[in-house]
Amino acid sequence: MMTHPHPLIVDGDVRACGTCGTYRGWVVISLRDEVWLRCPAGHEQHEPRLDTAWYHRHSGPVTHRHDTYDDGLRDLGH
């Protein structure tokens, strides 16, 4: 998982949370060949237009792994 503080543009569109409308401050999660987005309010949604190849191009090197999903979110400040 990684943070994406700026607006996320997918296929020319600014991606907004489908629940609250937030469009910045994402946590981007790559999980089993899918990319998921989590807004600052904690709403999560699958983003089918992004894939693991996109994630790896934008995430940089893995610095460490976490035992749980919540540990990873905590480490990112969420």
mmCIF file of N, CA, C and O in Angstrom:
data_model
loop_
_atom_site.group_PDB
_atom_site.id
_atom_site.type_symbol
_atom_site.label_atom_id
_atom_site.label_comp_id
_atom_site.label_asym_id
_atom_site.label_seq_id
_atom_site.Cartn_x
_atom_site.Cartn_y
_atom_site.Cartn_z
ATOM 1 N N MET A 1 0.840 -1.172 0.000
ATOM 2 C CA MET A 1 0.000 0.000 0.000
ATOM 3 C C MET A 1 0.883 1.232 0.000
ATOM 4 O O MET A 1 2.014 1.196 0.461
ATOM 5 N N MET A 2 0.344 2.306 -0.559
ATOM 6 C CA MET A 2 1.078 3.569 -0.633
ATOM 7 C C MET A 2 0.101 4.736 -0.522
ATOM 8 O O MET A 2 -1.092 4.572 -0.781
ATOM 9 N N THR A 3 0.614 5.863 -0.136
ATOM 10 C CA THR A 3 -0.218 7.064 -0.100
ATOM 11 C C THR A 3 -0.158 7.765 -1.448
ATOM 12 O O THR A 3 0.826 7.656 -2.187
ATOM 13 N N HIS A 4 -1.216 8.450 -1.774
ATOM 14 C CA HIS A 4 -1.287 9.275 -2.984
ATOM 15 C C HIS A 4 -2.018 10.563 -2.581
ATOM 16 O O HIS A 4 -3.236 10.650 -2.668
ATOM 17 N N PRO A 5 -1.254 11.574 -2.109
ATOM 18 C CA PRO A 5 -1.877 12.769 -1.537
ATOM 19 C C PRO A 5 -2.553 13.689 -2.544
ATOM 20 O O PRO A 5 -3.448 14.444 -2.186
ATOM 21 N N HIS A 6 -2.150 13.626 -3.780
ATOM 22 C CA HIS A 6 -2.684 14.519 -4.812
ATOM 23 C C HIS A 6 -3.893 13.902 -5.504
ATOM 24 O O HIS A 6 -4.141 12.702 -5.364
ATOM 25 N N PRO A 7 -4.639 14.680 -6.279
ATOM 26 C CA PRO A 7 -5.735 14.073 -7.050
ATOM 27 C C PRO A 7 -5.211 12.921 -7.912
ATOM 28 O O PRO A 7 -4.119 12.994 -8.479
ATOM 29 N N LEU A 8 -5.974 11.869 -7.990
ATOM 30 C CA LEU A 8 -5.614 10.690 -8.775
ATOM 31 C C LEU A 8 -6.371 10.762 -10.095
ATOM 32 O O LEU A 8 -7.604 10.764 -10.102
ATOM 33 N N ILE A 9 -5.627 10.845 -11.181
ATOM 34 C CA ILE A 9 -6.249 10.953 -12.498
ATOM 35 C C ILE A 9 -6.169 9.595 -13.183
ATOM 36 O O ILE A 9 -5.094 9.035 -13.361
ATOM 37 N N VAL A 10 -7.333 9.067 -13.540
ATOM 38 C CA VAL A 10 -7.430 7.761 -14.190
ATOM 39 C C VAL A 10 -8.170 7.959 -15.510
ATOM 40 O O VAL A 10 -9.304 8.441 -15.530
ATOM 41 N N ASP A 11 -7.510 7.607 -16.611
ATOM 42 C CA ASP A 11 -8.094 7.766 -17.947
ATOM 43 C C ASP A 11 -8.614 9.188 -18.181
ATOM 44 O O ASP A 11 -9.694 9.397 -18.739
ATOM 45 N N GLY A 12 -7.870 10.183 -17.694
ATOM 46 C CA GLY A 12 -8.225 11.580 -17.919
ATOM 47 C C GLY A 12 -9.244 12.154 -16.958
ATOM 48 O O GLY A 12 -9.582 13.330 -17.035
ATOM 49 N N ASP A 13 -9.750 11.341 -16.035
ATOM 50 C CA ASP A 13 -10.746 11.791 -15.066
ATOM 51 C C ASP A 13 -10.140 11.829 -13.668
ATOM 52 O O ASP A 13 -9.399 10.924 -13.288
ATOM 53 N N VAL A 14 -10.488 12.865 -12.889
ATOM 54 C CA VAL A 14 -10.077 12.902 -11.496
ATOM 55 C C VAL A 14 -10.947 11.920 -10.727
ATOM 56 O O VAL A 14 -12.172 12.002 -10.773
ATOM 57 N N ARG A 15 -10.318 10.987 -10.041
ATOM 58 C CA ARG A 15 -11.041 9.939 -9.304
ATOM 59 C C ARG A 15 -11.512 10.512 -7.974
ATOM 60 O O ARG A 15 -10.734 11.034 -7.200
ATOM 61 N N ALA A 16 -12.789 10.416 -7.708
ATOM 62 C CA ALA A 16 -13.379 10.866 -6.444
ATOM 63 C C ALA A 16 -14.016 9.683 -5.741
ATOM 64 O O ALA A 16 -14.462 8.726 -6.372
ATOM 65 N N CYS A 17 -14.064 9.755 -4.425
ATOM 66 C CA CYS A 17 -14.718 8.717 -3.638
ATOM 67 C C CYS A 17 -16.195 8.663 -3.991
ATOM 68 O O CYS A 17 -16.873 9.697 -4.016
ATOM 69 N N GLY A 18 -16.689 7.477 -4.253
ATOM 70 C CA GLY A 18 -18.094 7.310 -4.603
ATOM 71 C C GLY A 18 -19.044 7.558 -3.438
ATOM 72 O O GLY A 18 -20.233 7.770 -3.641
ATOM 73 N N THR A 19 -18.526 7.584 -2.221
ATOM 74 C CA THR A 19 -19.377 7.788 -1.047
ATOM 75 C C THR A 19 -19.365 9.244 -0.580
ATOM 76 O O THR A 19 -20.414 9.832 -0.350
ATOM 77 N N CYS A 20 -18.170 9.835 -0.453
ATOM 78 C CA CYS A 20 -18.093 11.181 0.132
ATOM 79 C C CYS A 20 -17.595 12.256 -0.830
ATOM 80 O O CYS A 20 -17.639 13.433 -0.504
ATOM 81 N N GLY A 21 -17.104 11.861 -1.998
ATOM 82 C CA GLY A 21 -16.677 12.834 -2.994
ATOM 83 C C GLY A 21 -15.255 13.345 -2.848
ATOM 84 O O GLY A 21 -14.800 14.133 -3.668
ATOM 85 N N THR A 22 -14.535 12.914 -1.834
ATOM 86 C CA THR A 22 -13.140 13.331 -1.663
ATOM 87 C C THR A 22 -12.331 12.911 -2.880
ATOM 88 O O THR A 22 -12.528 11.822 -3.418
ATOM 89 N N TYR A 23 -11.403 13.749 -3.308
ATOM 90 C CA TYR A 23 -10.627 13.413 -4.499
ATOM 91 C C TYR A 23 -9.112 13.476 -4.284
ATOM 92 O O TYR A 23 -8.347 13.402 -5.241
ATOM 93 N N ARG A 24 -8.674 13.590 -3.050
ATOM 94 C CA ARG A 24 -7.232 13.544 -2.761
ATOM 95 C C ARG A 24 -7.020 12.868 -1.416
ATOM 96 O O ARG A 24 -7.956 12.638 -0.676
ATOM 97 N N GLY A 25 -5.769 12.527 -1.128
ATOM 98 C CA GLY A 25 -5.457 11.883 0.144
ATOM 99 C C GLY A 25 -5.697 10.386 0.152
ATOM 100 O O GLY A 25 -5.952 9.789 1.196
ATOM 101 N N TRP A 26 -5.580 9.754 -1.002
ATOM 102 C CA TRP A 26 -5.852 8.317 -1.130
ATOM 103 C C TRP A 26 -4.767 7.459 -0.484
ATOM 104 O O TRP A 26 -3.603 7.823 -0.451
ATOM 105 N N VAL A 27 -5.162 6.289 -0.045
ATOM 106 C CA VAL A 27 -4.257 5.173 0.174
ATOM 107 C C VAL A 27 -4.564 4.220 -0.973
ATOM 108 O O VAL A 27 -5.723 3.876 -1.214
ATOM 109 N N VAL A 28 -3.539 3.848 -1.722
ATOM 110 C CA VAL A 28 -3.702 2.955 -2.870
ATOM 111 C C VAL A 28 -3.167 1.585 -2.459
ATOM 112 O O VAL A 28 -2.046 1.467 -1.967
ATOM 113 N N ILE A 29 -3.980 0.564 -2.648
ATOM 114 C CA ILE A 29 -3.669 -0.773 -2.167
ATOM 115 C C ILE A 29 -3.672 -1.746 -3.336
ATOM 116 O O ILE A 29 -4.639 -1.803 -4.101
ATOM 117 N N SER A 30 -2.593 -2.491 -3.479
ATOM 118 C CA SER A 30 -2.521 -3.539 -4.493
ATOM 119 C C SER A 30 -2.727 -4.868 -3.786
ATOM 120 O O SER A 30 -1.982 -5.227 -2.879
ATOM 121 N N LEU A 31 -3.766 -5.580 -4.218
ATOM 122 C CA LEU A 31 -4.136 -6.818 -3.547
ATOM 123 C C LEU A 31 -4.625 -7.829 -4.570
ATOM 124 O O LEU A 31 -5.641 -7.606 -5.242
ATOM 125 N N ARG A 32 -3.884 -8.918 -4.718
ATOM 126 C CA ARG A 32 -4.283 -10.013 -5.615
ATOM 127 C C ARG A 32 -4.680 -9.539 -7.007
ATOM 128 O O ARG A 32 -5.796 -9.752 -7.463
ATOM 129 N N ASP A 33 -3.790 -8.854 -7.686
ATOM 130 C CA ASP A 33 -4.001 -8.383 -9.059
ATOM 131 C C ASP A 33 -5.109 -7.347 -9.182
ATOM 132 O O ASP A 33 -5.644 -7.140 -10.267
ATOM 133 N N GLU A 34 -5.490 -6.705 -8.087
ATOM 134 C CA GLU A 34 -6.474 -5.632 -8.118
ATOM 135 C C GLU A 34 -5.897 -4.424 -7.389
ATOM 136 O O GLU A 34 -5.055 -4.560 -6.510
ATOM 137 N N VAL A 35 -6.375 -3.247 -7.772
ATOM 138 C CA VAL A 35 -5.997 -2.026 -7.076
ATOM 139 C C VAL A 35 -7.248 -1.461 -6.411
ATOM 140 O O VAL A 35 -8.294 -1.325 -7.043
ATOM 141 N N TRP A 36 -7.114 -1.155 -5.130
ATOM 142 C CA TRP A 36 -8.195 -0.602 -4.323
ATOM 143 C C TRP A 36 -7.789 0.778 -3.841
ATOM 144 O O TRP A 36 -6.604 1.039 -3.604
ATOM 145 N N LEU A 37 -8.763 1.648 -3.678
ATOM 146 C CA LEU A 37 -8.536 2.998 -3.177
ATOM 147 C C LEU A 37 -9.256 3.160 -1.853
ATOM 148 O O LEU A 37 -10.392 2.705 -1.694
ATOM 149 N N ARG A 38 -8.602 3.840 -0.932
ATOM 150 C CA ARG A 38 -9.209 4.153 0.371
ATOM 151 C C ARG A 38 -9.090 5.659 0.568
ATOM 152 O O ARG A 38 -7.989 6.205 0.580
ATOM 153 N N CYS A 39 -10.219 6.328 0.722
ATOM 154 C CA CYS A 39 -10.211 7.776 0.912
ATOM 155 C C CYS A 39 -9.880 8.096 2.371
ATOM 156 O O CYS A 39 -9.886 7.205 3.223
ATOM 157 N N PRO A 40 -9.603 9.348 2.691
ATOM 158 C CA PRO A 40 -9.269 9.702 4.076
ATOM 159 C C PRO A 40 -10.369 9.362 5.086
ATOM 160 O O PRO A 40 -10.088 9.147 6.260
ATOM 161 N N ALA A 41 -11.616 9.287 4.638
ATOM 162 C CA ALA A 41 -12.723 8.942 5.538
ATOM 163 C C ALA A 41 -12.837 7.430 5.762
ATOM 164 O O ALA A 41 -13.653 6.979 6.556
ATOM 165 N N GLY A 42 -12.033 6.632 5.033
ATOM 166 C CA GLY A 42 -12.036 5.181 5.217
ATOM 167 C C GLY A 42 -12.912 4.405 4.262
ATOM 168 O O GLY A 42 -13.036 3.189 4.388
ATOM 169 N N HIS A 43 -13.507 5.082 3.283
ATOM 170 C CA HIS A 43 -14.310 4.365 2.282
ATOM 171 C C HIS A 43 -13.364 3.681 1.298
ATOM 172 O O HIS A 43 -12.417 4.285 0.818
ATOM 173 N N GLU A 44 -13.653 2.439 0.995
ATOM 174 C CA GLU A 44 -12.799 1.664 0.093
ATOM 175 C C GLU A 44 -13.580 1.256 -1.146
ATOM 176 O O GLU A 44 -14.758 0.937 -1.076
ATOM 177 N N GLN A 45 -12.877 1.297 -2.282
ATOM 178 C CA GLN A 45 -13.511 0.903 -3.541
ATOM 179 C C GLN A 45 -12.462 0.359 -4.504
ATOM 180 O O GLN A 45 -11.327 0.811 -4.532
ATOM 181 N N HIS A 46 -12.877 -0.634 -5.237
ATOM 182 C CA HIS A 46 -12.030 -1.227 -6.268
ATOM 183 C C HIS A 46 -11.926 -0.247 -7.430
ATOM 184 O O HIS A 46 -12.919 0.390 -7.788
ATOM 185 N N GLU A 47 -10.743 -0.111 -8.002
ATOM 186 C CA GLU A 47 -10.560 0.734 -9.189
ATOM 187 C C GLU A 47 -10.141 -0.172 -10.342
ATOM 188 O O GLU A 47 -8.956 -0.488 -10.500
ATOM 189 N N PRO A 48 -11.102 -0.640 -11.152
ATOM 190 C CA PRO A 48 -10.795 -1.611 -12.202
ATOM 191 C C PRO A 48 -9.930 -1.053 -13.329
ATOM 192 O O PRO A 48 -9.350 -1.820 -14.089
ATOM 193 N N ARG A 49 -9.824 0.262 -13.453
ATOM 194 C CA ARG A 49 -9.008 0.843 -14.527
ATOM 195 C C ARG A 49 -7.525 0.867 -14.184
ATOM 196 O O ARG A 49 -6.696 1.167 -15.039
ATOM 197 N N LEU A 50 -7.167 0.525 -12.949
ATOM 198 C CA LEU A 50 -5.766 0.420 -12.545
ATOM 199 C C LEU A 50 -5.440 -1.038 -12.293
ATOM 200 O O LEU A 50 -6.289 -1.811 -11.872
ATOM 201 N N ASP A 51 -4.199 -1.396 -12.556
ATOM 202 C CA ASP A 51 -3.780 -2.771 -12.328
ATOM 203 C C ASP A 51 -2.467 -2.794 -11.564
ATOM 204 O O ASP A 51 -1.896 -1.752 -11.242
ATOM 205 N N THR A 52 -1.981 -3.993 -11.272
ATOM 206 C CA THR A 52 -0.758 -4.108 -10.489
ATOM 207 C C THR A 52 0.443 -3.526 -11.225
ATOM 208 O O THR A 52 1.359 -3.017 -10.583
ATOM 209 N N ALA A 53 0.461 -3.585 -12.546
ATOM 210 C CA ALA A 53 1.564 -2.975 -13.298
ATOM 211 C C ALA A 53 1.592 -1.463 -13.062
ATOM 212 O O ALA A 53 2.656 -0.882 -12.849
ATOM 213 N N TRP A 54 0.431 -0.810 -13.078
ATOM 214 C CA TRP A 54 0.351 0.619 -12.772
ATOM 215 C C TRP A 54 0.870 0.867 -11.357
ATOM 216 O O TRP A 54 1.659 1.772 -11.118
ATOM 217 N N TYR A 55 0.404 0.041 -10.423
ATOM 218 C CA TYR A 55 0.809 0.195 -9.025
ATOM 219 C C TYR A 55 2.332 0.122 -8.893
ATOM 220 O O TYR A 55 2.950 0.972 -8.253
ATOM 221 N N HIS A 56 2.948 -0.865 -9.498
ATOM 222 C CA HIS A 56 4.397 -1.039 -9.381
ATOM 223 C C HIS A 56 5.165 0.109 -10.045
ATOM 224 O O HIS A 56 6.227 0.493 -9.557
ATOM 225 N N ARG A 57 4.635 0.678 -11.108
ATOM 226 C CA ARG A 57 5.294 1.824 -11.752
ATOM 227 C C ARG A 57 5.277 3.054 -10.857
ATOM 228 O O ARG A 57 6.164 3.895 -10.940
ATOM 229 N N HIS A 58 4.269 3.182 -10.006
ATOM 230 C CA HIS A 58 4.098 4.392 -9.202
ATOM 231 C C HIS A 58 4.473 4.241 -7.730
ATOM 232 O O HIS A 58 4.606 5.242 -7.027
ATOM 233 N N SER A 59 4.669 3.029 -7.253
ATOM 234 C CA SER A 59 4.834 2.829 -5.815
ATOM 235 C C SER A 59 6.263 2.952 -5.319
ATOM 236 O O SER A 59 6.481 3.212 -4.146
ATOM 237 N N GLY A 60 7.241 2.746 -6.171
ATOM 238 C CA GLY A 60 8.619 2.734 -5.684
ATOM 239 C C GLY A 60 8.921 1.413 -5.007
ATOM 240 O O GLY A 60 8.085 0.509 -4.970
ATOM 241 N N PRO A 61 10.103 1.300 -4.421
ATOM 242 C CA PRO A 61 10.491 0.028 -3.817
ATOM 243 C C PRO A 61 9.722 -0.249 -2.526
ATOM 244 O O PRO A 61 9.324 0.669 -1.809
ATOM 245 N N VAL A 62 9.521 -1.529 -2.241
ATOM 246 C CA VAL A 62 8.890 -1.949 -0.984
ATOM 247 C C VAL A 62 9.922 -1.752 0.121
ATOM 248 O O VAL A 62 11.037 -2.246 0.031
ATOM 249 N N THR A 63 9.545 -1.016 1.157
ATOM 250 C CA THR A 63 10.479 -0.763 2.251
ATOM 251 C C THR A 63 10.310 -1.761 3.389
ATOM 252 O O THR A 63 11.264 -2.068 4.082
ATOM 253 N N HIS A 64 9.089 -2.230 3.607
ATOM 254 C CA HIS A 64 8.844 -3.285 4.592
ATOM 255 C C HIS A 64 7.417 -3.805 4.444
ATOM 256 O O HIS A 64 6.601 -3.203 3.779
ATOM 257 N N ARG A 65 7.172 -4.929 5.076
ATOM 258 C CA ARG A 65 5.847 -5.556 5.029
ATOM 259 C C ARG A 65 5.228 -5.477 6.422
ATOM 260 O O ARG A 65 5.921 -5.426 7.420
ATOM 261 N N HIS A 66 3.903 -5.510 6.440
ATOM 262 C CA HIS A 66 3.173 -5.432 7.701
ATOM 263 C C HIS A 66 2.438 -6.737 7.952
ATOM 264 O O HIS A 66 2.020 -7.414 7.020
ATOM 265 N N ASP A 67 2.268 -7.052 9.216
ATOM 266 C CA ASP A 67 1.582 -8.292 9.588
ATOM 267 C C ASP A 67 0.087 -8.228 9.290
ATOM 268 O O ASP A 67 -0.518 -9.237 8.959
ATOM 269 N N THR A 68 -0.517 -7.036 9.423
ATOM 270 C CA THR A 68 -1.953 -6.904 9.186
ATOM 271 C C THR A 68 -2.231 -5.661 8.337
ATOM 272 O O THR A 68 -1.409 -4.748 8.242
ATOM 273 N N TYR A 69 -3.391 -5.632 7.753
ATOM 274 C CA TYR A 69 -3.861 -4.480 6.981
ATOM 275 C C TYR A 69 -3.875 -3.231 7.857
ATOM 276 O O TYR A 69 -3.403 -2.171 7.471
ATOM 277 N N ASP A 70 -4.398 -3.367 9.070
ATOM 278 C CA ASP A 70 -4.468 -2.224 9.984
ATOM 279 C C ASP A 70 -3.081 -1.705 10.357
ATOM 280 O O ASP A 70 -2.889 -0.500 10.502
ATOM 281 N N ASP A 71 -2.098 -2.595 10.506
ATOM 282 C CA ASP A 71 -0.723 -2.161 10.788
ATOM 283 C C ASP A 71 -0.192 -1.302 9.639
ATOM 284 O O ASP A 71 0.475 -0.298 9.855
ATOM 285 N N GLY A 72 -0.488 -1.713 8.414
ATOM 286 C CA GLY A 72 -0.048 -0.935 7.250
ATOM 287 C C GLY A 72 -0.695 0.439 7.222
ATOM 288 O O GLY A 72 -0.038 1.445 6.957
ATOM 289 N N LEU A 73 -1.998 0.497 7.478
ATOM 290 C CA LEU A 73 -2.686 1.788 7.515
ATOM 291 C C LEU A 73 -2.117 2.679 8.615
ATOM 292 O O LEU A 73 -1.893 3.878 8.405
ATOM 293 N N ARG A 74 -1.868 2.109 9.783
ATOM 294 C CA ARG A 74 -1.302 2.868 10.892
ATOM 295 C C ARG A 74 0.063 3.437 10.508
ATOM 296 O O ARG A 74 0.388 4.583 10.796
ATOM 297 N N ASP A 75 0.870 2.617 9.845
ATOM 298 C CA ASP A 75 2.204 3.054 9.429
ATOM 299 C C ASP A 75 2.128 4.231 8.450
ATOM 300 O O ASP A 75 3.000 5.106 8.448
ATOM 301 N N LEU A 76 1.074 4.264 7.652
ATOM 302 C CA LEU A 76 0.877 5.364 6.708
ATOM 303 C C LEU A 76 0.169 6.566 7.342
ATOM 304 O O LEU A 76 -0.071 7.573 6.683
ATOM 305 N N GLY A 77 -0.180 6.439 8.613
ATOM 306 C CA GLY A 77 -0.827 7.542 9.309
ATOM 307 C C GLY A 77 -2.334 7.593 9.147
ATOM 308 O O GLY A 77 -2.956 8.644 9.311
ATOM 309 N N HIS A 78 -2.947 6.443 8.866
ATOM 310 C CA HIS A 78 -4.416 6.399 8.677
ATOM 311 C C HIS A 78 -5.070 5.522 9.712
ATOM 312 O O HIS A 78 -4.616 4.546 10.122
#
